[in-house]
Amino acid sequence: MTLENNIIIYQTEDGRTSLEVRLENENVWLTANQMAMLFGRDEKTVRKHINNAIREELSDAVVVAKFATTTQHGAIEGKTQTHDVSYFNLDVIISVGYRVKSQNGVNFRRWANSVLKQYLVKGYAIHDRIRKKQIEELRQLVQMVGRTMSNQQLPDSIESQDLLDVVVDYTYALDTLDNYDYERLSIGNTTKAEPFHATYESAIQEILRLRERFGSSDLFGHEKDGSFKSSIGQIYQTFDGIELYPSVEEKAAVLLYLVVKNHSFSDGNKRIAATLFLWFLNNNRILYNSDGSKRIADATLVALTLMIAESRSEEKDVMVKVVVNLINRNINECGG
């Protein structure tokens, strides 16, 4: 497989049609014009089938993307122009192929699945090596900055202290991920007593208060489906009468993870997730340390929320353990 600038060439079995297929976001993409060439149909017919497929089968999925495309200028020879073009992913391509009953569509699906498998396997291996290198470099950087800031006389300001806290928190987060890589990460010193039990109704009330605070549109906190109610229920899930998440910290971490990843709302998923995380900890009386400081810094919570959003589904347990370890950082350090 030859991949250049995220473009890979596909050729039909009869050799009559050759397409430049875009490979982005772990999917393959074609324009309506390319689909018309692939299926041997006129573009108007293909666009009709695309619209029907999206309306009838794929309305809840992100199947269309606009990519910047460079073409020759129509009026000036030798000059190019760049504009956004709509591309459609493999789900749409397969659906249209079925609708026009094209054997080329079947062949393209088999080829695309093979390409994606190779891309994901090779891409993951490369990404994993890069990630480990970047983590090590970032750890060294923040440790160096942390030492410099600690050893120098900084102006006595909230901003300088916040910056120092963020550096220290990031260092701890990276060390926590390193502990996971070497299978040293565990969950301990957690809180079993739960004076507060979250319900779907109480969580919705908190989201409504958040909407008023931000002055957001009706889309903020608007549920797209029943997944949010399910998320609340999952933190109290049991197996053979034993809770899967027996501590406050684990429940809070799972709640943060699920609200971020499930995209239950039309707008505000990350803000809602972070707010409910703090709401749950506060109501269970473990949000603050004995000196009045938060057990997890706001900047660290933002970083964690973004990291969860970018994580893969199979990394759920990792993310939960990282969050729990960050919540209990001071306790773990004192106890260790």
mmCIF file of C-alpha atoms in Angstrom:
data_model
loop_
_atom_site.group_PDB
_atom_site.id
_atom_site.type_symbol
_atom_site.label_atom_id
_atom_site.label_comp_id
_atom_site.label_asym_id
_atom_site.label_seq_id
_atom_site.Cartn_x
_atom_site.Cartn_y
_atom_site.Cartn_z
ATOM 1 C CA MET A 1 0.000 0.000 0.000
ATOM 2 C CA THR A 2 1.462 3.327 -1.079
ATOM 3 C CA LEU A 3 0.132 6.299 0.862
ATOM 4 C CA GLU A 4 1.149 9.844 -0.067
ATOM 5 C CA ASN A 5 -0.415 12.938 1.456
ATOM 6 C CA ASN A 6 -3.281 10.746 2.708
ATOM 7 C CA ILE A 7 -4.193 9.765 -0.860
ATOM 8 C CA ILE A 8 -4.195 6.168 -2.100
ATOM 9 C CA ILE A 9 -4.974 5.014 -5.624
ATOM 10 C CA TYR A 10 -7.785 2.537 -6.262
ATOM 11 C CA GLN A 11 -8.250 0.899 -9.639
ATOM 12 C CA THR A 12 -11.241 -1.202 -10.706
ATOM 13 C CA GLU A 13 -10.632 -4.806 -11.745
ATOM 14 C CA ASP A 14 -11.178 -4.020 -15.426
ATOM 15 C CA GLY A 15 -8.607 -1.228 -15.189
ATOM 16 C CA ARG A 16 -10.960 1.325 -16.712
ATOM 17 C CA THR A 17 -11.449 3.474 -13.631
ATOM 18 C CA SER A 18 -8.766 4.885 -11.349
ATOM 19 C CA LEU A 19 -9.633 6.959 -8.276
ATOM 20 C CA GLU A 20 -7.597 9.005 -5.801
ATOM 21 C CA VAL A 21 -9.118 7.827 -2.510
ATOM 22 C CA ARG A 22 -8.644 10.048 0.547
ATOM 23 C CA LEU A 23 -7.622 8.305 3.782
ATOM 24 C CA GLU A 24 -8.446 10.417 6.842
ATOM 25 C CA ASN A 25 -9.628 9.828 10.421
ATOM 26 C CA GLU A 26 -9.339 6.044 10.073
ATOM 27 C CA ASN A 27 -11.770 6.007 7.140
ATOM 28 C CA VAL A 28 -11.795 6.244 3.343
ATOM 29 C CA TRP A 29 -13.561 9.098 1.575
ATOM 30 C CA LEU A 30 -14.875 9.761 -1.944
ATOM 31 C CA THR A 31 -16.683 12.704 -3.512
ATOM 32 C CA ALA A 32 -20.053 12.294 -5.203
ATOM 33 C CA ASN A 33 -18.320 12.670 -8.562
ATOM 34 C CA GLN A 34 -15.871 9.883 -7.727
ATOM 35 C CA MET A 35 -18.733 7.615 -6.644
ATOM 36 C CA ALA A 36 -20.456 8.294 -9.962
ATOM 37 C CA MET A 37 -17.283 7.180 -11.770
ATOM 38 C CA LEU A 38 -16.918 4.109 -9.529
ATOM 39 C CA PHE A 39 -20.521 2.942 -9.954
ATOM 40 C CA GLY A 40 -20.925 3.966 -13.589
ATOM 41 C CA ARG A 41 -23.888 6.234 -12.841
ATOM 42 C CA ASP A 42 -24.499 9.923 -13.454
ATOM 43 C CA GLU A 43 -23.657 12.264 -10.586
ATOM 44 C CA LYS A 44 -27.255 13.475 -10.178
ATOM 45 C CA THR A 45 -28.448 9.906 -9.498
ATOM 46 C CA VAL A 46 -25.597 9.298 -7.053
ATOM 47 C CA ARG A 47 -26.346 12.492 -5.130
ATOM 48 C CA LYS A 48 -29.990 11.433 -4.813
ATOM 49 C CA HIS A 49 -28.897 8.102 -3.318
ATOM 50 C CA ILE A 50 -26.416 9.853 -1.002
ATOM 51 C CA ASN A 51 -29.151 12.096 0.391
ATOM 52 C CA ASN A 52 -31.507 9.144 0.859
ATOM 53 C CA ALA A 53 -28.820 7.050 2.568
ATOM 54 C CA ILE A 54 -27.964 9.809 5.021
ATOM 55 C CA ARG A 55 -31.618 10.549 5.763
ATOM 56 C CA GLU A 56 -32.766 6.916 6.113
ATOM 57 C CA GLU A 57 -29.752 5.074 7.552
ATOM 58 C CA LEU A 58 -26.974 7.384 8.660
ATOM 59 C CA SER A 59 -28.655 10.419 10.203
ATOM 60 C CA ASP A 60 -26.956 9.874 13.588
ATOM 61 C CA ALA A 61 -23.452 9.384 12.193
ATOM 62 C CA VAL A 62 -20.781 11.780 10.988
ATOM 63 C CA VAL A 63 -20.388 10.592 7.411
ATOM 64 C CA VAL A 64 -19.644 13.829 5.545
ATOM 65 C CA ALA A 65 -16.496 15.942 5.776
ATOM 66 C CA LYS A 66 -15.128 18.908 3.885
ATOM 67 C CA PHE A 67 -11.487 18.701 2.810
ATOM 68 C CA ALA A 68 -9.459 21.438 1.134
ATOM 69 C CA THR A 69 -8.875 20.402 -2.479
ATOM 70 C CA THR A 70 -6.517 22.025 -4.987
ATOM 71 C CA THR A 71 -7.560 22.130 -8.655
ATOM 72 C CA GLN A 72 -6.443 23.883 -11.809
ATOM 73 C CA HIS A 73 -7.814 27.394 -12.263
ATOM 74 C CA GLY A 74 -10.486 27.373 -14.950
ATOM 75 C CA ALA A 75 -9.590 30.721 -16.490
ATOM 76 C CA ILE A 76 -5.836 31.102 -15.901
ATOM 77 C CA GLU A 77 -3.496 28.478 -17.322
ATOM 78 C CA GLY A 78 -0.914 27.130 -14.890
ATOM 79 C CA LYS A 79 -2.668 28.615 -11.839
ATOM 80 C CA THR A 80 -4.286 26.508 -9.120
ATOM 81 C CA GLN A 81 -7.084 27.256 -6.675
ATOM 82 C CA THR A 82 -8.063 25.681 -3.357
ATOM 83 C CA HIS A 83 -11.615 25.191 -2.144
ATOM 84 C CA ASP A 84 -13.532 22.924 0.227
ATOM 85 C CA VAL A 85 -15.128 19.820 -1.283
ATOM 86 C CA SER A 86 -17.620 17.467 0.414
ATOM 87 C CA TYR A 87 -16.366 13.917 0.844
ATOM 88 C CA PHE A 88 -18.408 10.908 2.021
ATOM 89 C CA ASN A 89 -17.048 8.034 4.098
ATOM 90 C CA LEU A 90 -17.193 4.278 3.565
ATOM 91 C CA ASP A 91 -20.633 3.923 5.182
ATOM 92 C CA VAL A 92 -22.139 6.193 2.536
ATOM 93 C CA ILE A 93 -20.143 4.585 -0.281
ATOM 94 C CA ILE A 94 -21.347 1.105 0.696
ATOM 95 C CA SER A 95 -24.966 2.252 1.039
ATOM 96 C CA VAL A 96 -24.957 3.934 -2.374
ATOM 97 C CA GLY A 97 -23.293 0.872 -3.892
ATOM 98 C CA TYR A 98 -26.122 -1.332 -2.635
ATOM 99 C CA ARG A 99 -28.739 1.084 -3.925
ATOM 100 C CA VAL A 100 -27.328 1.161 -7.464
ATOM 101 C CA LYS A 101 -26.563 -2.597 -7.338
ATOM 102 C CA SER A 102 -22.964 -2.147 -8.431
ATOM 103 C CA GLN A 103 -20.430 -4.991 -8.324
ATOM 104 C CA ASN A 104 -17.744 -2.317 -8.304
ATOM 105 C CA GLY A 105 -19.222 -1.194 -4.977
ATOM 106 C CA VAL A 106 -18.733 -4.685 -3.510
ATOM 107 C CA ASN A 107 -15.149 -4.832 -4.789
ATOM 108 C CA PHE A 108 -14.404 -1.354 -3.430
ATOM 109 C CA ARG A 109 -15.764 -2.299 0.007
ATOM 110 C CA ARG A 110 -13.454 -5.336 0.183
ATOM 111 C CA TRP A 111 -10.482 -3.277 -0.952
ATOM 112 C CA ALA A 112 -11.259 -0.442 1.494
ATOM 113 C CA ASN A 113 -11.580 -2.790 4.470
ATOM 114 C CA SER A 114 -8.231 -4.349 3.599
ATOM 115 C CA VAL A 115 -6.597 -0.930 3.286
ATOM 116 C CA LEU A 116 -8.055 0.295 6.571
ATOM 117 C CA LYS A 117 -6.870 -2.816 8.408
ATOM 118 C CA GLN A 118 -3.313 -2.277 7.176
ATOM 119 C CA TYR A 119 -3.508 1.429 7.950
ATOM 120 C CA LEU A 120 -4.787 0.925 11.488
ATOM 121 C CA VAL A 121 -2.271 -1.783 12.392
ATOM 122 C CA LYS A 122 0.723 0.093 10.972
ATOM 123 C CA GLY A 123 -0.557 3.469 12.093
ATOM 124 C CA TYR A 124 -1.133 2.295 15.663
ATOM 125 C CA ALA A 125 2.394 0.876 15.924
ATOM 126 C CA ILE A 126 3.917 4.126 14.657
ATOM 127 C CA HIS A 127 1.620 6.255 16.835
ATOM 128 C CA ASP A 128 2.474 4.222 19.928
ATOM 129 C CA ARG A 129 6.230 4.706 19.416
ATOM 130 C CA ILE A 130 5.765 8.435 18.840
ATOM 131 C CA ARG A 131 3.484 8.737 21.897
ATOM 132 C CA LYS A 132 6.033 7.091 24.198
ATOM 133 C CA LYS A 133 8.805 9.322 22.881
ATOM 134 C CA GLN A 134 6.691 12.455 23.286
ATOM 135 C CA ILE A 135 5.666 11.498 26.834
ATOM 136 C CA GLU A 136 9.301 11.040 27.817
ATOM 137 C CA GLU A 137 10.320 14.359 26.243
ATOM 138 C CA LEU A 138 7.377 16.178 27.834
ATOM 139 C CA ARG A 139 8.147 14.661 31.234
ATOM 140 C CA GLN A 140 11.736 15.885 31.046
ATOM 141 C CA LEU A 141 10.585 19.338 29.981
ATOM 142 C CA VAL A 142 8.023 19.863 32.740
ATOM 143 C CA GLN A 143 10.390 18.456 35.372
ATOM 144 C CA MET A 144 13.072 20.932 34.252
ATOM 145 C CA VAL A 145 10.620 23.862 34.255
ATOM 146 C CA GLY A 146 9.270 22.750 37.636
ATOM 147 C CA ARG A 147 12.771 22.692 39.153
ATOM 148 C CA THR A 148 13.584 26.096 37.681
ATOM 149 C CA MET A 149 10.412 27.664 39.021
ATOM 150 C CA SER A 150 10.850 26.085 42.436
ATOM 151 C CA ASN A 151 14.467 27.263 42.759
ATOM 152 C CA GLN A 152 13.886 30.834 41.575
ATOM 153 C CA GLN A 153 12.205 33.632 43.438
ATOM 154 C CA LEU A 154 8.900 34.094 41.612
ATOM 155 C CA PRO A 155 6.566 37.075 42.045
ATOM 156 C CA ASP A 156 3.995 36.318 44.718
ATOM 157 C CA SER A 157 0.927 36.104 42.513
ATOM 158 C CA ILE A 158 -1.974 33.775 41.865
ATOM 159 C CA GLU A 159 -0.827 33.346 38.262
ATOM 160 C CA SER A 160 2.678 32.200 39.149
ATOM 161 C CA GLN A 161 1.399 29.745 41.744
ATOM 162 C CA ASP A 162 -1.185 28.391 39.290
ATOM 163 C CA LEU A 163 1.546 27.891 36.705
ATOM 164 C CA LEU A 164 3.691 26.011 39.189
ATOM 165 C CA ASP A 165 0.735 23.851 40.209
ATOM 166 C CA VAL A 166 -0.015 22.986 36.596
ATOM 167 C CA VAL A 167 3.599 21.962 35.947
ATOM 168 C CA VAL A 168 3.655 19.782 39.021
ATOM 169 C CA ASP A 169 0.272 18.240 38.170
ATOM 170 C CA TYR A 170 1.337 17.461 34.618
ATOM 171 C CA THR A 171 4.524 15.840 35.891
ATOM 172 C CA TYR A 172 2.464 13.656 38.198
ATOM 173 C CA ALA A 173 0.033 12.812 35.397
ATOM 174 C CA LEU A 174 2.892 11.733 33.137
ATOM 175 C CA ASP A 175 4.430 9.648 35.915
ATOM 176 C CA THR A 176 1.017 8.080 36.458
ATOM 177 C CA LEU A 177 0.821 7.121 32.770
ATOM 178 C CA ASP A 178 4.352 5.752 33.009
ATOM 179 C CA ASN A 179 3.286 3.614 35.960
ATOM 180 C CA TYR A 180 0.492 2.246 33.821
ATOM 181 C CA ASP A 181 2.902 1.405 30.984
ATOM 182 C CA TYR A 182 4.966 -0.664 33.414
ATOM 183 C CA GLU A 183 1.886 -2.158 35.110
ATOM 184 C CA ARG A 184 2.562 -0.325 38.376
ATOM 185 C CA LEU A 185 -0.659 1.669 38.374
ATOM 186 C CA SER A 186 -3.240 0.640 40.944
ATOM 187 C CA ILE A 187 -6.181 2.106 42.812
ATOM 188 C CA GLY A 188 -5.810 2.596 46.555
ATOM 189 C CA ASN A 189 -6.705 4.875 49.476
ATOM 190 C CA THR A 190 -10.170 5.482 48.048
ATOM 191 C CA THR A 191 -13.307 6.698 49.810
ATOM 192 C CA LYS A 192 -16.007 4.130 50.521
ATOM 193 C CA ALA A 193 -18.506 6.299 52.416
ATOM 194 C CA GLU A 194 -21.006 7.922 50.022
ATOM 195 C CA PRO A 195 -23.326 10.466 51.661
ATOM 196 C CA PHE A 196 -24.565 11.474 48.203
ATOM 197 C CA HIS A 197 -26.237 9.282 45.574
ATOM 198 C CA ALA A 198 -26.413 10.812 42.102
ATOM 199 C CA THR A 199 -29.649 10.438 40.171
ATOM 200 C CA TYR A 200 -30.584 11.321 36.618
ATOM 201 C CA GLU A 201 -32.994 13.985 37.887
ATOM 202 C CA SER A 202 -30.466 15.687 40.178
ATOM 203 C CA ALA A 203 -27.822 15.650 37.440
ATOM 204 C CA ILE A 204 -30.226 17.288 34.987
ATOM 205 C CA GLN A 205 -30.918 20.040 37.527
ATOM 206 C CA GLU A 206 -27.185 20.687 37.783
ATOM 207 C CA ILE A 207 -26.929 20.872 33.972
ATOM 208 C CA LEU A 208 -29.806 23.391 33.875
ATOM 209 C CA ARG A 209 -27.978 25.562 36.413
ATOM 210 C CA LEU A 210 -24.858 25.324 34.262
ATOM 211 C CA ARG A 211 -26.849 26.400 31.197
ATOM 212 C CA GLU A 212 -28.112 29.492 33.058
ATOM 213 C CA ARG A 213 -24.590 30.325 34.141
ATOM 214 C CA PHE A 214 -23.156 30.190 30.624
ATOM 215 C CA GLY A 215 -26.200 31.771 29.006
ATOM 216 C CA SER A 216 -26.024 29.074 26.362
ATOM 217 C CA SER A 217 -28.522 28.212 23.665
ATOM 218 C CA ASP A 218 -31.153 25.512 23.997
ATOM 219 C CA LEU A 219 -28.722 23.088 22.364
ATOM 220 C CA PHE A 220 -26.521 23.224 25.456
ATOM 221 C CA GLY A 221 -27.422 20.229 27.594
ATOM 222 C CA HIS A 222 -30.088 19.086 25.130
ATOM 223 C CA GLU A 223 -30.140 15.275 25.229
ATOM 224 C CA LYS A 224 -29.800 13.539 21.872
ATOM 225 C CA ASP A 225 -30.771 10.102 23.203
ATOM 226 C CA GLY A 226 -31.005 8.097 26.423
ATOM 227 C CA SER A 227 -27.264 7.596 26.847
ATOM 228 C CA PHE A 228 -26.861 10.174 29.626
ATOM 229 C CA LYS A 229 -29.432 8.459 31.835
ATOM 230 C CA SER A 230 -27.575 5.222 31.159
ATOM 231 C CA SER A 231 -24.278 6.857 32.168
ATOM 232 C CA ILE A 232 -25.670 7.791 35.578
ATOM 233 C CA GLY A 233 -26.886 4.246 36.067
ATOM 234 C CA GLN A 234 -23.574 2.693 35.032
ATOM 235 C CA ILE A 235 -21.575 4.255 37.859
ATOM 236 C CA TYR A 236 -23.708 2.217 40.286
ATOM 237 C CA GLN A 237 -23.540 -0.988 38.253
ATOM 238 C CA THR A 238 -23.111 -4.258 40.162
ATOM 239 C CA PHE A 239 -22.104 -7.813 39.333
ATOM 240 C CA ASP A 240 -23.296 -10.622 41.612
ATOM 241 C CA GLY A 241 -24.267 -7.986 44.137
ATOM 242 C CA ILE A 242 -20.803 -6.375 44.167
ATOM 243 C CA GLU A 243 -20.302 -2.829 42.879
ATOM 244 C CA LEU A 244 -18.031 -2.553 39.844
ATOM 245 C CA TYR A 245 -16.948 0.897 41.042
ATOM 246 C CA PRO A 246 -16.960 0.646 44.843
ATOM 247 C CA SER A 247 -15.444 4.033 45.708
ATOM 248 C CA VAL A 248 -16.459 7.662 45.270
ATOM 249 C CA GLU A 249 -13.317 8.357 43.252
ATOM 250 C CA GLU A 250 -13.972 5.500 40.823
ATOM 251 C CA LYS A 251 -17.601 6.528 40.327
ATOM 252 C CA ALA A 252 -16.549 10.135 39.678
ATOM 253 C CA ALA A 253 -13.886 9.040 37.194
ATOM 254 C CA VAL A 254 -16.313 6.771 35.325
ATOM 255 C CA LEU A 255 -18.933 9.532 35.253
ATOM 256 C CA LEU A 256 -16.393 11.949 33.754
ATOM 257 C CA TYR A 257 -15.335 9.364 31.181
ATOM 258 C CA LEU A 258 -18.845 8.346 30.100
ATOM 259 C CA VAL A 259 -20.246 11.864 29.742
ATOM 260 C CA VAL A 260 -17.249 12.899 27.635
ATOM 261 C CA LYS A 261 -17.239 9.814 25.412
ATOM 262 C CA ASN A 262 -20.971 9.221 24.920
ATOM 263 C CA HIS A 263 -21.644 12.659 23.403
ATOM 264 C CA SER A 264 -25.118 12.555 24.921
ATOM 265 C CA PHE A 265 -25.801 16.262 24.384
ATOM 266 C CA SER A 266 -26.094 18.445 21.292
ATOM 267 C CA ASP A 267 -23.653 20.937 22.816
ATOM 268 C CA GLY A 268 -21.469 21.283 25.923
ATOM 269 C CA ASN A 269 -20.476 17.657 26.517
ATOM 270 C CA LYS A 270 -16.995 18.417 27.908
ATOM 271 C CA ARG A 271 -18.162 21.302 30.126
ATOM 272 C CA ILE A 272 -21.032 19.198 31.425
ATOM 273 C CA ALA A 273 -18.730 16.244 32.107
ATOM 274 C CA ALA A 274 -16.214 18.357 34.054
ATOM 275 C CA THR A 275 -18.978 20.093 36.022
ATOM 276 C CA LEU A 276 -20.707 16.843 36.992
ATOM 277 C CA PHE A 277 -17.356 15.376 38.015
ATOM 278 C CA LEU A 278 -16.774 18.248 40.463
ATOM 279 C CA TRP A 279 -20.453 18.187 41.523
ATOM 280 C CA PHE A 280 -20.248 14.494 42.399
ATOM 281 C CA LEU A 281 -17.001 14.865 44.364
ATOM 282 C CA ASN A 282 -18.248 17.943 46.204
ATOM 283 C CA ASN A 283 -21.551 16.362 47.230
ATOM 284 C CA ASN A 284 -19.627 13.355 48.511
ATOM 285 C CA ARG A 285 -17.380 15.741 50.481
ATOM 286 C CA ILE A 286 -14.049 14.833 48.907
ATOM 287 C CA LEU A 287 -13.537 17.680 46.429
ATOM 288 C CA TYR A 288 -11.260 19.641 48.775
ATOM 289 C CA ASN A 289 -8.190 18.858 50.849
ATOM 290 C CA SER A 290 -8.061 19.687 54.531
ATOM 291 C CA ASP A 291 -6.346 23.000 53.720
ATOM 292 C CA GLY A 292 -9.235 24.052 51.453
ATOM 293 C CA SER A 293 -7.446 23.441 48.144
ATOM 294 C CA LYS A 294 -9.030 21.309 45.431
ATOM 295 C CA ARG A 295 -7.775 17.752 45.273
ATOM 296 C CA ILE A 296 -7.501 18.058 41.505
ATOM 297 C CA ALA A 297 -6.529 21.379 39.915
ATOM 298 C CA ASP A 298 -8.863 22.984 37.383
ATOM 299 C CA ALA A 299 -6.166 23.019 34.702
ATOM 300 C CA THR A 300 -5.492 19.337 35.270
ATOM 301 C CA LEU A 301 -9.202 18.579 34.986
ATOM 302 C CA VAL A 302 -9.293 20.383 31.637
ATOM 303 C CA ALA A 303 -6.295 18.362 30.432
ATOM 304 C CA LEU A 304 -7.877 15.108 31.614
ATOM 305 C CA THR A 305 -11.179 15.911 29.917
ATOM 306 C CA LEU A 306 -9.417 16.548 26.615
ATOM 307 C CA MET A 307 -7.266 13.439 27.041
ATOM 308 C CA ILE A 308 -10.365 11.311 27.623
ATOM 309 C CA ALA A 309 -11.995 12.799 24.529
ATOM 310 C CA GLU A 310 -8.990 11.757 22.424
ATOM 311 C CA SER A 311 -8.581 8.310 24.011
ATOM 312 C CA ARG A 312 -9.619 5.041 22.403
ATOM 313 C CA SER A 313 -12.494 3.001 23.809
ATOM 314 C CA GLU A 314 -10.175 0.179 24.903
ATOM 315 C CA GLU A 315 -8.309 2.679 27.106
ATOM 316 C CA LYS A 316 -11.269 3.273 29.412
ATOM 317 C CA ASP A 317 -9.773 1.395 32.373
ATOM 318 C CA VAL A 318 -6.517 3.290 31.948
ATOM 319 C CA MET A 319 -8.218 6.660 31.989
ATOM 320 C CA VAL A 320 -10.301 5.772 35.060
ATOM 321 C CA LYS A 321 -7.180 4.707 36.967
ATOM 322 C CA VAL A 322 -5.334 7.875 35.943
ATOM 323 C CA VAL A 323 -8.203 10.076 37.143
ATOM 324 C CA VAL A 324 -8.499 8.220 40.474
ATOM 325 C CA ASN A 325 -4.745 8.491 41.046
ATOM 326 C CA LEU A 326 -4.828 12.217 40.358
ATOM 327 C CA ILE A 327 -7.758 12.742 42.746
ATOM 328 C CA ASN A 328 -5.898 10.895 45.491
ATOM 329 C CA ARG A 329 -2.476 12.255 44.690
ATOM 330 C CA ASN A 330 -1.809 13.917 48.043
ATOM 331 C CA ILE A 331 -3.207 10.976 49.999
ATOM 332 C CA ASN A 332 -1.126 8.493 48.009
ATOM 333 C CA GLU A 333 2.036 10.542 48.439
ATOM 334 C CA CYS A 334 1.515 10.907 52.167
ATOM 335 C CA GLY A 335 0.723 7.237 52.503
ATOM 336 C CA GLY A 336 3.610 6.098 50.338
#
